[in-house]
PDB file of C-alpha atoms in Angstrom:
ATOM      1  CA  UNK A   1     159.477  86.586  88.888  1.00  0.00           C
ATOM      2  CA  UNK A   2     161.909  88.891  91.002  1.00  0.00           C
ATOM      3  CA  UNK A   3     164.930  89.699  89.440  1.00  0.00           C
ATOM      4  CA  UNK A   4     167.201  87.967  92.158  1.00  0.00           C
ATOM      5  CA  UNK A   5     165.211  85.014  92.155  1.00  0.00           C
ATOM      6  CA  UNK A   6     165.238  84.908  88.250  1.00  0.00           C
ATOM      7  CA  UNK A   7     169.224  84.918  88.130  1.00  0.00           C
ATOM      8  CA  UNK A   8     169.420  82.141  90.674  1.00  0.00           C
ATOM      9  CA  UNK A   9     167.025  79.920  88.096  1.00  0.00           C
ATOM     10  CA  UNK A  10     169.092  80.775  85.301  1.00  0.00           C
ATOM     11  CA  UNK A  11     172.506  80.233  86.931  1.00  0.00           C
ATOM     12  CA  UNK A  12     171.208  76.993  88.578  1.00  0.00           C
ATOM     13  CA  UNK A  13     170.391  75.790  84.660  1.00  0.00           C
ATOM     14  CA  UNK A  14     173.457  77.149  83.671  1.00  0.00           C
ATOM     15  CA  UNK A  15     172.040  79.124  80.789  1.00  0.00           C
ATOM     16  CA  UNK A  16     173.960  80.942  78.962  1.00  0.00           C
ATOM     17  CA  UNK A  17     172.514  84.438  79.595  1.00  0.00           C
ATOM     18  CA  UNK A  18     174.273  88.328  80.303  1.00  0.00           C
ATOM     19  CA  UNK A  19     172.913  91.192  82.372  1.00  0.00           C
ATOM     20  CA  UNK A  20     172.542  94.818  81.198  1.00  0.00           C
ATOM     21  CA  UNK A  21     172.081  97.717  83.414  1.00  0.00           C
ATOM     22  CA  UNK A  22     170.104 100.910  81.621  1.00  0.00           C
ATOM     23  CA  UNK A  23     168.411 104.016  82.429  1.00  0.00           C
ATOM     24  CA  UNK A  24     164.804 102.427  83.766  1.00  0.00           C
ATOM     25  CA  UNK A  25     162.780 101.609  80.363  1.00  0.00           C
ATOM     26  CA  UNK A  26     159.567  99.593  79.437  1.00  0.00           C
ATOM     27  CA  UNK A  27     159.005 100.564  75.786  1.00  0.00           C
ATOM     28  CA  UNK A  28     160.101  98.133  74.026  1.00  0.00           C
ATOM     29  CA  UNK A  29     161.300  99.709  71.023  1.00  0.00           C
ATOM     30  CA  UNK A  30     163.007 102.090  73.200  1.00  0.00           C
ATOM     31  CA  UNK A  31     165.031  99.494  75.369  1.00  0.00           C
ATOM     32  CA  UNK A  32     166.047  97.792  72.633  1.00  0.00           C
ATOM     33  CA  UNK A  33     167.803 100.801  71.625  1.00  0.00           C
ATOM     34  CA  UNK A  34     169.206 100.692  74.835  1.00  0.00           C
ATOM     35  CA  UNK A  35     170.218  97.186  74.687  1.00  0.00           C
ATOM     36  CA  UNK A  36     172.031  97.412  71.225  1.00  0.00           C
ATOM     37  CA  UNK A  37     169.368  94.303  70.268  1.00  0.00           C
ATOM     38  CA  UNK A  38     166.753  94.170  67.109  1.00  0.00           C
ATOM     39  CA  UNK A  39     163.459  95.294  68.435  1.00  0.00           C
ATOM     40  CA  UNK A  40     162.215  91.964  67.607  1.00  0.00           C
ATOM     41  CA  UNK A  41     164.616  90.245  69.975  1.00  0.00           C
ATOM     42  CA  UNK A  42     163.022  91.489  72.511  1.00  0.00           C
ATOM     43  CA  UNK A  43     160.588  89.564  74.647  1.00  0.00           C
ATOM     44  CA  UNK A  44     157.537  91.521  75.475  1.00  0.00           C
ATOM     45  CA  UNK A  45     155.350  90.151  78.150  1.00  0.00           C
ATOM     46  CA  UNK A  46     151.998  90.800  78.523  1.00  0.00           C
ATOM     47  CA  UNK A  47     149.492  89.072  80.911  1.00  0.00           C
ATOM     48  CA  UNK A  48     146.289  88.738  79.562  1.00  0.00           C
ATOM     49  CA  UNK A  49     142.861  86.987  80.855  1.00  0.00           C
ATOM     50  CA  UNK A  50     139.474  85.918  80.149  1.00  0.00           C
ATOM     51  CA  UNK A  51     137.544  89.595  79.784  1.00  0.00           C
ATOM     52  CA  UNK A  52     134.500  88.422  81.610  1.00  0.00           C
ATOM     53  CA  UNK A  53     136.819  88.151  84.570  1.00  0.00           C
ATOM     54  CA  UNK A  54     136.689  84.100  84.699  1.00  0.00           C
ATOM     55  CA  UNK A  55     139.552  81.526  84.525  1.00  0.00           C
ATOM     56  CA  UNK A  56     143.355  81.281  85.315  1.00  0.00           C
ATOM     57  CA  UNK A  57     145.899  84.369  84.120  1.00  0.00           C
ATOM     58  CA  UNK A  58     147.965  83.719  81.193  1.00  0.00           C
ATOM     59  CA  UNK A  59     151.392  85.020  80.057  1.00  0.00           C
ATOM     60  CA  UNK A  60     152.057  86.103  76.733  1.00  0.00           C
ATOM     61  CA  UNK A  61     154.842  86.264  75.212  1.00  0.00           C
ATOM     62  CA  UNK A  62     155.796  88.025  71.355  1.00  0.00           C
ATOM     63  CA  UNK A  63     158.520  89.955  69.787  1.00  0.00           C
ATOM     64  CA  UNK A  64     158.709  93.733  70.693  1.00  0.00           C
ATOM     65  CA  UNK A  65     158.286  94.871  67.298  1.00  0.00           C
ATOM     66  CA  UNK A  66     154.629  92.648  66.892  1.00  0.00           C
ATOM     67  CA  UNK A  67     151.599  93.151  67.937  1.00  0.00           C
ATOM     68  CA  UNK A  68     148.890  91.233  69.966  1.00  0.00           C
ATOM     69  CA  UNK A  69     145.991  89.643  68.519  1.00  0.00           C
ATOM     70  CA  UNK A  70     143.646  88.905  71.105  1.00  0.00           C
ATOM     71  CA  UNK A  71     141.654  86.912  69.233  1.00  0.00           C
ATOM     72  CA  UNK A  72     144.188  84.402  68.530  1.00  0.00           C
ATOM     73  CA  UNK A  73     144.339  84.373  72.280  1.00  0.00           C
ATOM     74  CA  UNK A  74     141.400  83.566  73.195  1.00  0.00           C
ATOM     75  CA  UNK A  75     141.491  80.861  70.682  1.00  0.00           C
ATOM     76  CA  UNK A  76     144.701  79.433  72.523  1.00  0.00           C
ATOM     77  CA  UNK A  77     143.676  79.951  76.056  1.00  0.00           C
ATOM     78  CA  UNK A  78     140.084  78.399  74.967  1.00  0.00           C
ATOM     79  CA  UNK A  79     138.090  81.687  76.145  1.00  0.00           C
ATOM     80  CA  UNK A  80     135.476  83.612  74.541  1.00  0.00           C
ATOM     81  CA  UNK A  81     137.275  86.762  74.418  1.00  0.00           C
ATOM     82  CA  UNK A  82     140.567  87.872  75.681  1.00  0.00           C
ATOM     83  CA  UNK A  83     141.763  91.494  77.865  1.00  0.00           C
ATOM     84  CA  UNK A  84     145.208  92.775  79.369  1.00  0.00           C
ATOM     85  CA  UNK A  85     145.150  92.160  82.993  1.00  0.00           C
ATOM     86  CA  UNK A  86     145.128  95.547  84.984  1.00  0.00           C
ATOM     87  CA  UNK A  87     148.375  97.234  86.284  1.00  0.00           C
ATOM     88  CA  UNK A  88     147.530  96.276  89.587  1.00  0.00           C
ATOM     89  CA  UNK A  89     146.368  92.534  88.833  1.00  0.00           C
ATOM     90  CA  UNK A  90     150.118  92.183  86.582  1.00  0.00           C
ATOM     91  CA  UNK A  91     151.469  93.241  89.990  1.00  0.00           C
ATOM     92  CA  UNK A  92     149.784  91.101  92.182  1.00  0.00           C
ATOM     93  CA  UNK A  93     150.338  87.962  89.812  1.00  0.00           C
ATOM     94  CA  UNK A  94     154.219  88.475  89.209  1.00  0.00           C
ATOM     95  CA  UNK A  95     155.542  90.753  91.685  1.00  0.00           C
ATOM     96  CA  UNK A  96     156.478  93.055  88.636  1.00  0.00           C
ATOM     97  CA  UNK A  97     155.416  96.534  86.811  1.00  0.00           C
ATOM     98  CA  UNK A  98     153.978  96.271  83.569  1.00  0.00           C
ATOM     99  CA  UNK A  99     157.277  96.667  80.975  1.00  0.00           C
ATOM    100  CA  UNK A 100     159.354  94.987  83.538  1.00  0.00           C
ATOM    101  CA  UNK A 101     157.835  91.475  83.678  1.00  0.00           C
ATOM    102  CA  UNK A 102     160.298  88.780  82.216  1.00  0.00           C
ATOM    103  CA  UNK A 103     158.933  86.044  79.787  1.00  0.00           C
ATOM    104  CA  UNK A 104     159.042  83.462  82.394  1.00  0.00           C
ATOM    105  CA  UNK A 105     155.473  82.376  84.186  1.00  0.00           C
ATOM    106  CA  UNK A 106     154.559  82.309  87.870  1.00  0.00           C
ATOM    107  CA  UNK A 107     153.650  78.360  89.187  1.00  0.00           C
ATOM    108  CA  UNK A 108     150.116  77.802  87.692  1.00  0.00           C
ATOM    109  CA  UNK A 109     149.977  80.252  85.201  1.00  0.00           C
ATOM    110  CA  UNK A 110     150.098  79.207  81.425  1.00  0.00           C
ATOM    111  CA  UNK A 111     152.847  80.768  79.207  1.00  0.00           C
ATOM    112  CA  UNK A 112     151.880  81.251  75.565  1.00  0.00           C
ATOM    113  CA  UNK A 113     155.014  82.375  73.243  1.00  0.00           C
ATOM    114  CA  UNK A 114     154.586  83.168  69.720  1.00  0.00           C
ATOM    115  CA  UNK A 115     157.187  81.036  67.632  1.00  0.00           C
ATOM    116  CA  UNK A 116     158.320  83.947  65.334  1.00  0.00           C
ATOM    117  CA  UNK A 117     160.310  85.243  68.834  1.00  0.00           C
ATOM    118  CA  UNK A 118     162.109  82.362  69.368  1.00  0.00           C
ATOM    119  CA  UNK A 119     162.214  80.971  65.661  1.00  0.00           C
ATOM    120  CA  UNK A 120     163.968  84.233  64.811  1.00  0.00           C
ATOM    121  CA  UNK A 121     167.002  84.933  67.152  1.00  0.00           C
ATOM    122  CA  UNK A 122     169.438  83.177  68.829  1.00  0.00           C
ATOM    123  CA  UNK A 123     168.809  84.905  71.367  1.00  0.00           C
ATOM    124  CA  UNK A 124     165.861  87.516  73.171  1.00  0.00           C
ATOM    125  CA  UNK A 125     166.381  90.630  75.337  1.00  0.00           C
ATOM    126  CA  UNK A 126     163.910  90.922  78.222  1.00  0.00           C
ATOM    127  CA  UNK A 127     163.434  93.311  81.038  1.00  0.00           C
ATOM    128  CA  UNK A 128     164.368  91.217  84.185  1.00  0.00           C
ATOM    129  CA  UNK A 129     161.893  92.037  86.601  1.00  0.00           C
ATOM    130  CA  UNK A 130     163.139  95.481  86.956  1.00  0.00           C
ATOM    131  CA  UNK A 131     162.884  98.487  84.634  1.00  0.00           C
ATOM    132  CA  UNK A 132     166.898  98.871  84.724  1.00  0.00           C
ATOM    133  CA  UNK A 133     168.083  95.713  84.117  1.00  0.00           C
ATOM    134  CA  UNK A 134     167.307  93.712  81.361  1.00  0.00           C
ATOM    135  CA  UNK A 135     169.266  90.283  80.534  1.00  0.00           C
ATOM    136  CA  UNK A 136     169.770  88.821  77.045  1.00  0.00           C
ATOM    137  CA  UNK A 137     169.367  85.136  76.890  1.00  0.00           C
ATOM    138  CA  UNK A 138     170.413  82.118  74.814  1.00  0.00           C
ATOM    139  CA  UNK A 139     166.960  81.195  73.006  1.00  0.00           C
ATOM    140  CA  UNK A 140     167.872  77.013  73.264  1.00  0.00           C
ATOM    141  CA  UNK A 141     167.907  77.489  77.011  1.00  0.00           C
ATOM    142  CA  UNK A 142     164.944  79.991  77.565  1.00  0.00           C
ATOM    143  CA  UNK A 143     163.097  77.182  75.809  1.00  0.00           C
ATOM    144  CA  UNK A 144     164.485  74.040  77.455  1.00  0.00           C
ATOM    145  CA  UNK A 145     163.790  76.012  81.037  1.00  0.00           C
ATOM    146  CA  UNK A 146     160.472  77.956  80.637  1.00  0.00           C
ATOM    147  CA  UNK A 147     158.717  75.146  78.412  1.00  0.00           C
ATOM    148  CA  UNK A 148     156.389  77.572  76.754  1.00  0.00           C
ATOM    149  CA  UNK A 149     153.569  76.588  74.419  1.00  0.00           C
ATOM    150  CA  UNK A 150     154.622  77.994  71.254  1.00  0.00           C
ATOM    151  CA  UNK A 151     151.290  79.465  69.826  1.00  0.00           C
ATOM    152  CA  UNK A 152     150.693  82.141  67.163  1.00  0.00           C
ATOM    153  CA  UNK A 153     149.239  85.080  69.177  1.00  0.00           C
ATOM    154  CA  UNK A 154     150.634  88.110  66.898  1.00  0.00           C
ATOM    155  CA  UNK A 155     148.317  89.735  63.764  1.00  0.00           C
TER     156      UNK A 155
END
């Protein structure tokens, strides 16, 4: 999701949400630096599929300071075994750069989030589809407007 068209969702839901501007940043322990935010506030995004290629994209979505289990993946996406999409698939599916995709999923694409992010913090940091901006958003609303499946995907 664009960054423009990603502010227009959230004002139209009148979330309560705030916009940062930084030096261009994907780590996320390093833009949550940036951000003044815990660097498990932070939303990482990672798009992930089935490795033999088959099957629909799905976003992930875990605290920046956790890691991935792809196992636990595959379990919740029903898939033998599951991979990172490539740079250039992540662009193709979202419009965005790896590090700069926000935790909200493209129509027809499933969105996993792991319930320690959103259990944890009243609020998460994200990159907003841009490396420079990143937007920090009431946790209540990201929930009542993406409608994730909350899933344990972290080791």
């Amino acid at each position: 999701m664009q960054h423009d068209t990603l502010l227009q969702l959230l004002e139209s839901q009148q979330a309560r949400f705030r916009v940062i501007e930084h030096p261009p940043e994907g780590r996320s322990d390093l833009v949550a630096e940036i951000r003044g935010t815990a660097p498990g506030q932070g939303a990482k995004a990672m798009l992930c599929k089935s490795k033999d290629g088959a099957g629909e994209l799905a976003l992930v979505i875990l605290s920046g300071d956790r890691k991935l289990d792809f196992r636990k993946v595959a379990e919740a996406l029903g898939i033998k075994k599951a991979t990172l999409a490539s740079p250039e698939e992540a662009m193709a599916a979202t419009g965005n750069v790896i590090g700069a995709i926000p935790p909200f999923a493209e129509p027809g694409m499933r969105l996993l989030v792991d319930p320690a992010l959103v259990e944890s913090y009243g609020e998460i940091a994200f990159n907003a589809g841009r490396l420079d901006r990143s937007m920090v958003l009431n946790t209540e609303d990201y929930l009542r407007i993406a409608q994730p499946t909350l899933v344990s995907v972290c080791s």
